[in-house]
């Protein structure tokens, strides 16, 4: 499961953390 799906609000943060 992608964290983005779980934390859609923090999706931007996750993208920066995972660099996706």
mmCIF file of N, CA and C in Angstrom:
data_model
loop_
_atom_site.group_PDB
_atom_site.id
_atom_site.type_symbol
_atom_site.label_atom_id
_atom_site.label_comp_id
_atom_site.label_asym_id
_atom_site.label_seq_id
_atom_site.Cartn_x
_atom_site.Cartn_y
_atom_site.Cartn_z
ATOM 1 N N UNK A 1 0.845 -1.210 0.000
ATOM 2 C CA UNK A 1 0.000 0.000 0.000
ATOM 3 C C UNK A 1 0.878 1.257 0.000
ATOM 4 N N UNK A 2 0.476 2.219 -0.765
ATOM 5 C CA UNK A 2 1.254 3.467 -0.811
ATOM 6 C C UNK A 2 0.838 4.395 0.323
ATOM 7 N N UNK A 3 1.815 4.984 0.964
ATOM 8 C CA UNK A 3 1.495 5.907 2.061
ATOM 9 C C UNK A 3 0.617 7.032 1.536
ATOM 10 N N UNK A 4 0.804 7.366 0.268
ATOM 11 C CA UNK A 4 0.029 8.453 -0.326
ATOM 12 C C UNK A 4 -1.458 8.142 -0.203
ATOM 13 N N UNK A 5 -1.815 6.860 -0.363
ATOM 14 C CA UNK A 5 -3.228 6.493 -0.270
ATOM 15 C C UNK A 5 -3.708 6.634 1.164
ATOM 16 N N UNK A 6 -2.849 6.236 2.113
ATOM 17 C CA UNK A 6 -3.236 6.320 3.520
ATOM 18 C C UNK A 6 -3.243 7.770 3.987
ATOM 19 N N UNK A 7 -2.211 8.514 3.590
ATOM 20 C CA UNK A 7 -2.132 9.923 4.002
ATOM 21 C C UNK A 7 -2.207 10.819 2.780
ATOM 22 N N UNK A 8 -3.336 10.803 2.107
ATOM 23 C CA UNK A 8 -3.478 11.627 0.904
ATOM 24 C C UNK A 8 -3.169 13.082 1.220
ATOM 25 N N UNK A 9 -3.485 13.501 2.448
ATOM 26 C CA UNK A 9 -3.209 14.891 2.826
ATOM 27 C C UNK A 9 -1.712 15.144 2.813
ATOM 28 N N UNK A 10 -0.948 14.151 3.325
ATOM 29 C CA UNK A 10 0.507 14.334 3.370
ATOM 30 C C UNK A 10 1.164 13.733 2.134
ATOM 31 N N UNK A 11 0.374 13.483 1.122
ATOM 32 C CA UNK A 11 0.910 12.892 -0.109
ATOM 33 C C UNK A 11 2.088 13.728 -0.606
ATOM 34 N N UNK A 12 1.963 15.044 -0.514
ATOM 35 C CA UNK A 12 3.054 15.907 -0.975
ATOM 36 C C UNK A 12 4.306 15.645 -0.157
ATOM 37 N N UNK A 13 4.135 15.500 1.158
ATOM 38 C CA UNK A 13 5.292 15.237 2.026
ATOM 39 C C UNK A 13 5.889 13.891 1.680
ATOM 40 N N UNK A 14 5.043 12.904 1.496
ATOM 41 C CA UNK A 14 5.528 11.559 1.184
ATOM 42 C C UNK A 14 6.294 11.583 -0.126
ATOM 43 N N UNK A 15 5.782 12.304 -1.106
ATOM 44 C CA UNK A 15 6.461 12.364 -2.403
ATOM 45 C C UNK A 15 7.865 12.935 -2.223
ATOM 46 N N UNK A 16 7.984 13.916 -1.341
ATOM 47 C CA UNK A 16 9.300 14.524 -1.122
ATOM 48 C C UNK A 16 10.201 13.555 -0.364
ATOM 49 N N UNK A 17 9.607 12.825 0.587
ATOM 50 C CA UNK A 17 10.399 11.872 1.371
ATOM 51 C C UNK A 17 10.841 10.714 0.488
ATOM 52 N N UNK A 18 9.907 10.185 -0.291
ATOM 53 C CA UNK A 18 10.239 9.043 -1.158
ATOM 54 C C UNK A 18 10.850 9.538 -2.459
ATOM 55 N N UNK A 19 10.736 10.825 -2.718
ATOM 56 C CA UNK A 19 11.303 11.373 -3.948
ATOM 57 C C UNK A 19 10.590 10.807 -5.156
ATOM 58 N N UNK A 20 9.306 10.447 -4.978
ATOM 59 C CA UNK A 20 8.551 9.887 -6.098
ATOM 60 C C UNK A 20 7.959 11.030 -6.896
#
